[in-house]
mmCIF file of C-alpha atoms and ligand atoms in Angstrom:
data_model
loop_
_atom_site.group_PDB
_atom_site.id
_atom_site.type_symbol
_atom_site.label_atom_id
_atom_site.label_comp_id
_atom_site.label_asym_id
_atom_site.label_seq_id
_atom_site.Cartn_x
_atom_site.Cartn_y
_atom_site.Cartn_z
ATOM 1 C CA MET M 1199 63.951 79.624 72.413
ATOM 2 C CA ASN M 1200 64.340 81.905 69.148
ATOM 3 C CA SER M 1201 65.970 80.717 66.560
ATOM 4 C CA VAL M 1202 67.406 81.333 63.207
ATOM 5 C CA GLN M 1203 68.090 78.809 60.420
ATOM 6 C CA ILE M 1204 70.550 79.915 57.622
ATOM 7 C CA SER M 1205 70.421 77.748 54.220
ATOM 8 C CA ALA M 1206 73.695 76.776 52.908
ATOM 9 C CA LEU M 1207 72.082 75.892 49.858
ATOM 10 C CA PHE M 1208 70.921 79.766 49.650
ATOM 11 C CA CYS M 1209 73.494 81.606 51.275
ATOM 12 C CA LYS M 1210 75.712 83.848 49.122
ATOM 13 C CA GLY M 1211 77.949 85.159 51.682
ATOM 14 C CA CYS M 1212 77.276 88.764 51.539
ATOM 15 C CA ALA M 1213 76.951 89.506 55.433
ATOM 16 C CA TYR M 1214 73.968 91.712 54.984
ATOM 17 C CA CYS M 1215 72.622 90.070 58.159
ATOM 18 C CA VAL M 1216 75.852 90.285 60.128
ATOM 19 C CA LYS M 1217 75.474 93.921 59.531
ATOM 20 C CA PHE M 1218 72.051 94.583 60.540
ATOM 21 C CA CYS M 1219 71.622 92.518 63.457
ATOM 22 C CA PRO M 1220 70.636 94.514 66.234
ATOM 23 C CA LYS M 1221 72.168 92.071 68.679
ATOM 24 C CA GLN M 1222 75.307 91.594 66.659
ATOM 25 C CA ILE M 1223 75.082 87.888 67.252
ATOM 26 C CA LEU M 1224 75.868 87.001 63.571
ATOM 27 C CA GLU M 1225 79.703 86.707 62.350
ATOM 28 C CA MET M 1226 80.621 85.219 59.237
ATOM 29 C CA GLY M 1227 82.261 81.599 59.609
ATOM 30 C CA THR M 1228 85.504 80.226 57.924
ATOM 31 C CA VAL M 1229 84.565 77.291 56.588
ATOM 32 C CA ARG M 1230 83.191 77.587 52.591
ATOM 33 C CA SER M 1231 79.919 75.853 51.935
ATOM 34 C CA ARG M 1232 79.682 73.280 49.037
ATOM 35 C CA LYS M 1233 78.560 75.972 47.000
ATOM 36 C CA GLY M 1234 81.866 78.233 47.818
ATOM 37 C CA HIS M 1235 80.335 80.755 50.137
ATOM 38 C CA PHE M 1236 81.209 81.628 53.825
ATOM 39 C CA ASN M 1237 78.023 81.237 55.758
ATOM 40 C CA PRO M 1238 77.228 83.267 59.078
ATOM 41 C CA VAL M 1239 76.967 81.530 62.333
ATOM 42 C CA VAL M 1240 74.973 82.403 64.879
ATOM 43 C CA THR M 1241 77.559 83.208 68.157
ATOM 44 C CA ASP M 1242 75.118 83.889 70.760
ATOM 45 C CA PRO M 1243 71.748 82.202 69.794
ATOM 46 C CA GLU M 1244 70.329 83.087 73.583
ATOM 47 C CA LYS M 1245 70.216 86.632 72.964
ATOM 48 C CA CYS M 1246 68.291 86.464 69.695
ATOM 49 C CA ILE M 1247 64.976 88.389 70.164
ATOM 50 C CA ALA M 1248 63.590 86.823 66.694
ATOM 51 C CA CYS M 1249 63.270 90.417 65.151
ATOM 52 C CA GLY M 1250 63.781 89.119 62.060
ATOM 53 C CA ILE M 1251 65.848 92.036 60.350
ATOM 54 C CA CYS M 1252 68.467 89.267 59.040
ATOM 55 C CA ALA M 1253 65.911 87.841 57.243
ATOM 56 C CA THR M 1254 64.584 91.023 55.851
ATOM 57 C CA MET M 1255 67.844 91.718 54.864
ATOM 58 C CA CYS M 1256 68.992 88.605 53.386
ATOM 59 C CA PRO M 1257 68.530 89.053 49.549
ATOM 60 C CA GLU M 1258 68.356 85.392 49.146
ATOM 61 C CA ALA M 1259 65.615 84.550 51.418
ATOM 62 C CA ALA M 1260 67.964 81.897 53.023
ATOM 63 C CA ILE M 1261 67.519 83.008 56.824
ATOM 64 C CA GLU M 1262 64.143 81.443 58.591
ATOM 65 C CA VAL M 1263 63.337 83.224 61.943
ATOM 66 C CA THR M 1264 61.520 81.612 64.440
ATOM 67 C CA LYS M 1265 60.104 82.954 67.928
ATOM 68 C CA GLY M 1266 60.242 80.551 70.883
ATOM 69 C CA GLU M 1267 57.527 80.216 73.869
ATOM 70 C CA MET G 952 56.804 78.669 68.149
ATOM 71 C CA ALA G 953 55.900 81.146 65.517
ATOM 72 C CA LYS G 954 57.702 81.377 62.166
ATOM 73 C CA VAL G 955 58.911 85.222 61.964
ATOM 74 C CA TYR G 956 60.090 84.737 58.534
ATOM 75 C CA THR G 957 59.885 82.042 56.181
ATOM 76 C CA ARG G 958 61.257 81.961 52.389
ATOM 77 C CA PRO G 959 58.525 83.091 49.889
ATOM 78 C CA GLN G 960 56.367 80.418 48.220
ATOM 79 C CA SER G 961 56.341 82.382 45.221
ATOM 80 C CA LEU G 962 60.215 81.679 44.632
ATOM 81 C CA LEU G 963 61.178 78.553 43.681
ATOM 82 C CA PRO G 964 63.458 76.513 46.147
ATOM 83 C CA VAL G 965 66.566 76.885 44.249
ATOM 84 C CA PRO G 966 69.626 79.409 44.654
ATOM 85 C CA SER G 967 68.965 82.624 42.850
ATOM 86 C CA GLY G 968 71.155 83.247 39.766
ATOM 87 C CA PHE G 969 72.629 86.744 40.670
ATOM 88 C CA CYS G 970 75.955 87.556 42.015
ATOM 89 C CA PRO G 971 76.445 87.230 46.005
ATOM 90 C CA GLY G 972 75.116 90.557 47.583
ATOM 91 C CA CYS G 973 72.966 91.210 44.234
ATOM 92 C CA LEU G 974 69.886 93.272 45.139
ATOM 93 C CA HIS G 975 68.072 92.269 42.516
ATOM 94 C CA SER G 976 67.527 89.166 44.511
ATOM 95 C CA MET G 977 66.200 91.253 47.274
ATOM 96 C CA ALA G 978 63.640 92.957 44.778
ATOM 97 C CA ILE G 979 62.088 89.829 43.544
ATOM 98 C CA LYS G 980 62.016 88.497 46.914
ATOM 99 C CA LEU G 981 59.922 91.326 48.095
ATOM 100 C CA VAL G 982 57.684 90.991 45.149
ATOM 101 C CA GLY G 983 57.364 87.133 46.234
ATOM 102 C CA GLU G 984 56.438 88.314 49.943
ATOM 103 C CA VAL G 985 53.613 90.593 48.572
ATOM 104 C CA VAL G 986 52.218 87.887 46.129
ATOM 105 C CA ASP G 987 52.437 85.351 48.887
ATOM 106 C CA GLU G 988 50.542 87.575 51.049
ATOM 107 C CA LEU G 989 47.994 88.660 48.601
ATOM 108 C CA GLY G 990 47.435 84.877 47.361
ATOM 109 C CA GLN G 991 48.086 85.629 43.751
ATOM 110 C CA LEU G 992 50.778 83.309 42.791
ATOM 111 C CA ASP G 993 48.675 81.510 40.313
ATOM 112 C CA ASN G 994 47.266 84.706 39.113
ATOM 113 C CA THR G 995 50.324 86.472 38.253
ATOM 114 C CA MET G 996 52.138 87.119 35.134
ATOM 115 C CA HIS G 997 55.415 88.333 35.421
ATOM 116 C CA ILE G 998 56.973 89.709 32.475
ATOM 117 C CA ILE G 999 60.681 89.041 31.797
ATOM 118 C CA PRO G 1000 63.026 91.763 30.468
ATOM 119 C CA VAL G 1001 66.171 91.483 29.115
ATOM 120 C CA GLY G 1002 69.185 92.068 31.672
ATOM 121 C CA CYS G 1003 70.264 90.280 34.857
ATOM 122 C CA SER G 1004 66.529 90.275 35.805
ATOM 123 C CA THR G 1005 66.118 87.692 32.892
ATOM 124 C CA LEU G 1006 67.637 85.070 35.257
ATOM 125 C CA ASN G 1007 64.238 85.298 37.358
ATOM 126 C CA LEU G 1008 63.022 82.795 34.685
ATOM 127 C CA LEU G 1009 64.718 80.368 36.869
ATOM 128 C CA TYR G 1010 63.726 81.869 40.140
ATOM 129 C CA TRP G 1011 60.107 82.875 40.189
ATOM 130 C CA LYS G 1012 57.552 80.015 40.632
ATOM 131 C CA GLY G 1013 54.733 81.525 38.522
ATOM 132 C CA ASP G 1014 54.369 82.355 34.867
ATOM 133 C CA ASN G 1015 56.660 84.156 33.401
ATOM 134 C CA LEU G 1016 56.272 85.368 29.720
ATOM 135 C CA GLY G 1017 59.609 87.014 27.580
ATOM 136 C CA SER G 1018 60.156 90.158 25.689
ATOM 137 C CA ALA G 1019 62.545 92.051 23.399
ATOM 138 C CA HIS G 1020 65.186 94.377 25.266
ATOM 139 C CA GLY G 1021 62.945 97.138 26.592
ATOM 140 C CA ARG G 1022 59.429 96.085 25.548
ATOM 141 C CA ALA G 1023 58.307 94.539 28.499
ATOM 142 C CA PRO G 1024 55.386 97.297 28.928
ATOM 143 C CA ALA G 1025 54.266 96.776 25.245
ATOM 144 C CA VAL G 1026 54.127 93.013 25.786
ATOM 145 C CA ALA G 1027 52.394 93.881 29.369
ATOM 146 C CA THR G 1028 50.070 96.037 27.471
ATOM 147 C CA GLY G 1029 48.953 93.301 25.126
ATOM 148 C CA PHE G 1030 48.471 90.108 27.849
ATOM 149 C CA LYS G 1031 46.830 92.516 30.266
ATOM 150 C CA ARG G 1032 44.125 93.877 27.798
ATOM 151 C CA CYS G 1033 43.496 90.174 26.608
ATOM 152 C CA CYS G 1034 43.487 88.878 30.552
ATOM 153 C CA PRO G 1035 42.380 91.765 32.475
ATOM 154 C CA GLU G 1036 41.847 89.518 35.588
ATOM 155 C CA ARG G 1037 45.439 88.424 35.715
ATOM 156 C CA LEU G 1038 48.015 90.228 38.249
ATOM 157 C CA VAL G 1039 50.678 91.697 35.477
ATOM 158 C CA PHE G 1040 53.748 92.992 36.313
ATOM 159 C CA ALA G 1041 56.763 93.674 34.282
ATOM 160 C CA TYR G 1042 60.319 93.630 35.970
ATOM 161 C CA GLN G 1043 62.961 95.883 34.080
ATOM 162 C CA GLY G 1044 66.442 97.086 34.645
ATOM 163 C CA ASP G 1045 67.379 100.658 34.120
ATOM 164 C CA GLY G 1046 69.033 99.726 30.886
ATOM 165 C CA ASP G 1047 66.070 98.120 29.602
ATOM 166 C CA LEU G 1048 63.706 100.543 30.621
ATOM 167 C CA ALA G 1049 65.161 104.041 30.655
ATOM 168 C CA SER G 1050 67.304 103.486 27.382
ATOM 169 C CA ILE G 1051 66.427 101.131 24.848
ATOM 170 C CA GLY G 1052 62.761 100.730 25.957
ATOM 171 C CA LEU G 1053 62.166 104.735 27.002
ATOM 172 C CA ALA G 1054 59.180 104.832 24.307
ATOM 173 C CA GLU G 1055 57.511 101.767 25.538
ATOM 174 C CA ILE G 1056 57.449 102.818 29.211
ATOM 175 C CA ILE G 1057 56.561 106.443 28.496
ATOM 176 C CA ALA G 1058 53.696 105.312 26.096
ATOM 177 C CA ALA G 1059 52.134 102.564 28.551
ATOM 178 C CA ALA G 1060 52.252 105.368 31.636
ATOM 179 C CA ASN G 1061 50.808 107.782 29.423
ATOM 180 C CA ARG G 1062 48.015 105.024 28.292
ATOM 181 C CA GLY G 1063 47.593 104.368 31.774
ATOM 182 C CA GLU G 1064 47.630 100.567 31.167
ATOM 183 C CA ASN G 1065 46.568 98.784 34.346
ATOM 184 C CA PHE G 1066 49.698 96.934 35.266
ATOM 185 C CA THR G 1067 52.633 97.323 37.436
ATOM 186 C CA VAL G 1068 56.430 98.143 36.500
ATOM 187 C CA ILE G 1069 58.987 96.863 39.071
ATOM 188 C CA PHE G 1070 61.846 99.032 38.122
ATOM 189 C CA ALA G 1071 65.204 97.654 39.247
ATOM 190 C CA ASN G 1072 68.004 100.763 39.385
ATOM 191 C CA ASN G 1073 71.341 99.516 39.658
ATOM 192 C CA SER G 1074 72.819 102.400 37.583
ATOM 193 C CA THR G 1075 74.858 100.510 35.110
ATOM 194 C CA TYR G 1076 74.490 97.732 32.178
ATOM 195 C CA GLY G 1077 74.990 94.852 34.786
ATOM 196 C CA MET G 1078 74.573 91.846 32.179
ATOM 197 C CA THR G 1079 76.832 93.274 29.615
ATOM 198 C CA GLY G 1080 79.606 94.160 31.834
ATOM 199 C CA GLY G 1081 79.066 97.281 33.319
ATOM 200 C CA GLN G 1082 78.543 100.126 30.310
ATOM 201 C CA MET G 1083 77.236 103.417 31.354
ATOM 202 C CA ALA G 1084 73.388 103.488 31.357
ATOM 203 C CA PRO G 1085 71.140 106.453 31.243
ATOM 204 C CA THR G 1086 71.458 106.301 34.951
ATOM 205 C CA THR G 1087 74.770 106.095 35.665
ATOM 206 C CA LEU G 1088 75.698 108.445 38.351
ATOM 207 C CA ILE G 1089 77.743 111.937 37.880
ATOM 208 C CA GLY G 1090 81.130 110.889 38.351
ATOM 209 C CA GLN G 1091 80.460 107.017 38.727
ATOM 210 C CA LYS G 1092 82.798 105.092 36.449
ATOM 211 C CA ALA G 1093 81.609 102.426 33.733
ATOM 212 C CA THR G 1094 83.670 100.542 31.156
ATOM 213 C CA THR G 1095 81.826 102.929 28.848
ATOM 214 C CA CYS G 1096 83.137 106.211 30.539
ATOM 215 C CA LYS G 1097 86.510 105.389 32.332
ATOM 216 C CA MET G 1098 86.758 108.525 33.747
ATOM 217 C CA GLY G 1099 83.226 109.069 35.391
ATOM 218 C CA ARG G 1100 80.183 109.825 34.125
ATOM 219 C CA ASP G 1101 80.658 113.697 32.743
ATOM 220 C CA PRO G 1102 77.174 115.525 32.227
ATOM 221 C CA ALA G 1103 78.974 117.907 29.613
ATOM 222 C CA ASP G 1104 79.446 114.587 27.622
ATOM 223 C CA SER G 1105 76.531 112.383 28.357
ATOM 224 C CA GLY G 1106 73.967 114.278 30.163
ATOM 225 C CA TYR G 1107 72.272 114.044 33.674
ATOM 226 C CA PRO G 1108 71.231 110.641 35.262
ATOM 227 C CA MET G 1109 67.462 110.133 34.249
ATOM 228 C CA LYS G 1110 64.985 110.441 36.758
ATOM 229 C CA MET G 1111 62.294 108.233 35.949
ATOM 230 C CA CYS G 1112 59.954 108.706 38.673
ATOM 231 C CA GLU G 1113 60.116 112.628 38.608
ATOM 232 C CA LEU G 1114 59.349 112.327 34.382
ATOM 233 C CA LEU G 1115 56.723 109.432 34.637
ATOM 234 C CA SER G 1116 55.120 111.621 37.608
ATOM 235 C CA THR G 1117 54.167 114.387 35.444
ATOM 236 C CA LEU G 1118 52.079 112.207 33.075
ATOM 237 C CA GLU G 1119 48.134 112.503 33.877
ATOM 238 C CA ALA G 1120 47.384 108.614 33.978
ATOM 239 C CA PRO G 1121 49.716 107.065 36.322
ATOM 240 C CA ALA G 1122 48.213 106.024 39.295
ATOM 241 C CA PHE G 1123 50.972 105.350 41.766
ATOM 242 C CA VAL G 1124 54.761 106.147 41.101
ATOM 243 C CA ALA G 1125 56.990 105.726 44.120
ATOM 244 C CA ARG G 1126 60.773 104.947 44.508
ATOM 245 C CA TYR G 1127 62.521 102.972 47.483
ATOM 246 C CA ALA G 1128 65.898 101.976 48.334
ATOM 247 C CA LEU G 1129 67.011 98.444 49.314
ATOM 248 C CA ASN G 1130 70.154 99.154 51.381
ATOM 249 C CA THR G 1131 68.434 99.525 54.635
ATOM 250 C CA PRO G 1132 65.708 97.210 56.551
ATOM 251 C CA LYS G 1133 63.674 100.670 56.518
ATOM 252 C CA GLY G 1134 64.027 100.859 52.861
ATOM 253 C CA VAL G 1135 63.402 97.413 52.497
ATOM 254 C CA ASN G 1136 60.029 97.428 54.764
ATOM 255 C CA GLU G 1137 58.902 100.834 52.878
ATOM 256 C CA ALA G 1138 59.597 99.257 49.388
ATOM 257 C CA ARG G 1139 57.633 95.993 50.432
ATOM 258 C CA LYS G 1140 54.460 98.416 51.356
ATOM 259 C CA GLY G 1141 54.883 100.486 48.011
ATOM 260 C CA ILE G 1142 54.967 96.996 45.839
ATOM 261 C CA LYS G 1143 51.689 95.919 47.862
ATOM 262 C CA LYS G 1144 49.989 99.254 47.282
ATOM 263 C CA ALA G 1145 50.564 99.282 43.602
ATOM 264 C CA PHE G 1146 49.197 95.446 42.980
ATOM 265 C CA GLU G 1147 46.157 96.247 45.228
ATOM 266 C CA TYR G 1148 45.842 99.461 42.884
ATOM 267 C CA GLN G 1149 46.110 97.330 39.729
ATOM 268 C CA MET G 1150 43.585 94.637 41.210
ATOM 269 C CA ALA G 1151 41.284 97.400 41.727
ATOM 270 C CA GLY G 1152 41.787 98.731 38.049
ATOM 271 C CA LYS G 1153 43.016 102.174 38.850
ATOM 272 C CA GLY G 1154 45.565 102.019 36.123
ATOM 273 C CA PHE G 1155 49.335 102.183 35.874
ATOM 274 C CA THR G 1156 51.383 101.617 38.809
ATOM 275 C CA PHE G 1157 55.289 102.084 38.844
ATOM 276 C CA VAL G 1158 57.634 101.005 41.846
ATOM 277 C CA GLU G 1159 61.455 101.917 41.248
ATOM 278 C CA LEU G 1160 63.690 100.072 43.640
ATOM 279 C CA LEU G 1161 67.400 101.324 43.674
ATOM 280 C CA ILE G 1162 69.717 98.492 43.955
ATOM 281 C CA ASN G 1163 73.106 97.714 43.504
ATOM 282 C CA CYS G 1164 75.810 95.608 41.371
ATOM 283 C CA PRO G 1165 78.609 94.639 43.211
ATOM 284 C CA THR G 1166 80.136 93.031 40.410
ATOM 285 C CA ASN G 1167 80.357 95.659 37.902
ATOM 286 C CA TRP G 1168 80.787 98.381 40.533
ATOM 287 C CA GLY G 1169 83.755 96.630 41.436
ATOM 288 C CA MET G 1170 82.895 96.528 45.437
ATOM 289 C CA SER G 1171 82.209 94.175 48.086
ATOM 290 C CA PRO G 1172 78.471 93.669 48.911
ATOM 291 C CA LEU G 1173 78.851 95.682 52.016
ATOM 292 C CA GLN G 1174 80.603 98.670 50.235
ATOM 293 C CA THR G 1175 77.775 98.941 47.906
ATOM 294 C CA LEU G 1176 75.042 99.458 50.498
ATOM 295 C CA GLU G 1177 77.299 102.438 51.771
ATOM 296 C CA TYR G 1178 78.107 103.905 47.983
ATOM 297 C CA MET G 1179 74.262 104.066 47.644
ATOM 298 C CA GLU G 1180 73.739 105.842 50.905
ATOM 299 C CA THR G 1181 76.019 108.520 49.995
ATOM 300 C CA ASN G 1182 75.963 108.423 46.277
ATOM 301 C CA THR G 1183 72.559 106.840 44.808
ATOM 302 C CA ILE G 1184 70.310 108.018 47.435
ATOM 303 C CA PRO G 1185 70.942 111.670 47.450
ATOM 304 C CA TYR G 1186 70.752 111.832 43.634
ATOM 305 C CA PHE G 1187 67.719 109.612 43.174
ATOM 306 C CA LYS G 1188 65.688 110.614 45.962
ATOM 307 C CA PRO G 1189 63.197 107.957 47.807
ATOM 308 C CA GLY G 1190 59.536 108.748 47.974
ATOM 309 C CA VAL G 1191 56.103 108.884 46.460
ATOM 310 C CA TYR G 1192 55.841 110.910 43.383
ATOM 311 C CA LYS G 1193 52.260 110.209 42.630
ATOM 312 C CA ASP G 1194 49.381 108.582 44.252
ATOM 313 C CA LYS G 1195 45.984 109.292 42.667
ATOM 314 C CA GLU G 1196 44.272 108.152 45.686
ATOM 315 C CA ALA G 1197 46.121 110.728 48.015
ATOM 316 C CA GLU G 1198 44.870 113.212 45.509
ATOM 317 C CA VAL G 1199 41.485 112.326 45.768
ATOM 318 C CA LYS G 1200 41.336 112.618 49.756
HETATM 319 C C1 TPP X 779 68.116 94.583 21.242
HETATM 320 C C2 TPP X 779 69.427 93.914 22.285
HETATM 321 N N1 TPP X 779 70.191 95.287 22.045
HETATM 322 C C3 TPP X 779 71.387 94.688 23.153
HETATM 323 C C4 TPP X 779 71.389 93.783 23.966
HETATM 324 C C5 TPP X 779 72.330 93.698 24.870
HETATM 325 N N2 TPP X 779 72.018 93.754 26.174
HETATM 326 C C6 TPP X 779 71.722 92.785 27.171
HETATM 327 S S1 TPP X 779 71.349 92.985 28.863
HETATM 328 C C7 TPP X 779 71.887 94.580 28.332
HETATM 329 C C8 TPP X 779 71.660 95.806 29.402
HETATM 330 C C9 TPP X 779 70.898 95.560 30.695
HETATM 331 O O1 TPP X 779 71.103 96.596 31.408
HETATM 332 P P1 TPP X 779 69.941 96.714 32.593
HETATM 333 O O2 TPP X 779 68.706 96.718 32.152
HETATM 334 O O3 TPP X 779 70.407 97.846 33.278
HETATM 335 O O4 TPP X 779 69.678 95.519 33.370
HETATM 336 P P2 TPP X 779 70.955 94.794 34.469
HETATM 337 O O5 TPP X 779 71.608 93.826 34.065
HETATM 338 O O6 TPP X 779 71.725 95.992 35.140
HETATM 339 O O7 TPP X 779 69.904 94.415 35.822
HETATM 340 C C10 TPP X 779 71.666 94.806 26.965
HETATM 341 C C11 TPP X 779 72.224 96.167 26.695
HETATM 342 C C12 TPP X 779 70.238 92.741 24.000
HETATM 343 N N3 TPP X 779 70.269 91.626 24.537
HETATM 344 N N4 TPP X 779 69.165 92.875 22.949
HETATM 345 S S1 SF4 X 780 66.598 87.427 64.406
HETATM 346 FE FE1 SF4 X 780 67.324 89.362 64.856
HETATM 347 S S2 SF4 X 780 68.263 89.249 66.872
HETATM 348 FE FE2 SF4 X 780 67.834 87.090 65.811
HETATM 349 S S3 SF4 X 780 69.780 86.766 64.819
HETATM 350 FE FE3 SF4 X 780 68.247 87.930 63.616
HETATM 351 S S4 SF4 X 780 68.635 89.885 63.544
HETATM 352 FE FE4 SF4 X 780 69.738 89.231 64.865
HETATM 353 S S1 SF4 X 781 72.305 88.022 54.210
HETATM 354 FE FE1 SF4 X 781 71.533 85.943 53.513
HETATM 355 S S2 SF4 X 781 73.100 85.425 51.705
HETATM 356 FE FE2 SF4 X 781 73.946 87.388 52.735
HETATM 357 S S3 SF4 X 781 75.282 86.369 54.248
HETATM 358 FE FE3 SF4 X 781 73.702 86.625 55.615
HETATM 359 S S4 SF4 X 781 72.299 84.292 54.983
HETATM 360 FE FE4 SF4 X 781 74.115 84.400 53.763
HETATM 361 S S1 SF4 X 782 76.158 91.510 37.124
HETATM 362 FE FE1 SF4 X 782 75.547 93.203 38.597
HETATM 363 S S2 SF4 X 782 73.334 92.992 38.382
HETATM 364 FE FE2 SF4 X 782 74.003 91.169 37.360
HETATM 365 S S3 SF4 X 782 73.420 89.608 39.097
HETATM 366 FE FE3 SF4 X 782 76.008 90.456 38.903
HETATM 367 S S4 SF4 X 782 75.588 91.708 40.647
HETATM 368 FE FE4 SF4 X 782 73.414 91.456 39.913
HETATM 369 MG MG1 MG X 783 71.094 97.840 35.330
#
């Protein structure tokens, strides 16, 4: 399965990934990270097409995207 | 399982020093992706300016060399002439490059020095709290122009790509906006082209990246992307302003 890993160390909660995901499967979480930011969560991982747009638009290079078999 | 995107190796594994949503992070990330792709990290020399991008000192994994405000092109000139085999880039803000360092950038471009300038334009003096820069847009508010920039008083925002492309020597001069995936992908290609030209000894290369400053613009990160679309991009038009190779063909 395709997957998206979001680093709570690097993420600063700008929501650019949420805005640009073509599948609209990212949403800002409601719990602050230890860094004090809200991090996005993947609402429907099954729908991820591993396009990498979220990672492209993440200024902090906080997202890694993996394409499954 | 194939990685579609991994964090560039050219960045240190620490959080950047930039504010949330600041596209300085995006700009240096793109440089990191290109340097990774070219396998040049150990060979780069990053010339550090004065401004928020000085924070890259604690973020860029390769060698850094500091310079006085606006003087990065002069320092880059000296370093590149001594070590021509190194991949040298100066990363400068708009206050640094278009105001205090205006003479240095024009002189280096005019001499056709063989290094690359990454020009991160956020139309403000970010680090010092949002004063008007030479690039502040007409009507854009700043701490030193509360009513918004008035050309009758402060002149018009300076278009550095347009200005530098009138010079004979520069090999590549281009502008990209980092507020959309398309702009980001084009900017990556532009940075790569500039670095390849430098490695082939073609001369001075200049890549302007339109970025934001959520903190001093007084907007949320998402609002700045819209502001760029409706205000910054119509004035600072993205595009390739000079490409010596294209002229030859
Ligand atoms: C000689 C000198 N003059 C003034 C300053 C104060 N100063 C520090 S950063 C800065 C402006 C930076 O603006 P810009 O280059 O646009 O970078 P940004 O922070 O917006 O990325 C100024 C005026 C300084 N450090 N040294
Ligand atoms: S890889 Fe594409 S589809 Fe998957 S979360 Fe990121 S932007 Fe959305
Ligand atoms: S784009 Fe990056 S920094 Fe911004 S919210 Fe998404 S993961 Fe966090
Ligand atoms: S002050 Fe502006 S330019 Fe500087 S890090 Fe913050 S958002 Fe970026
Ligand atoms: Mg600036």
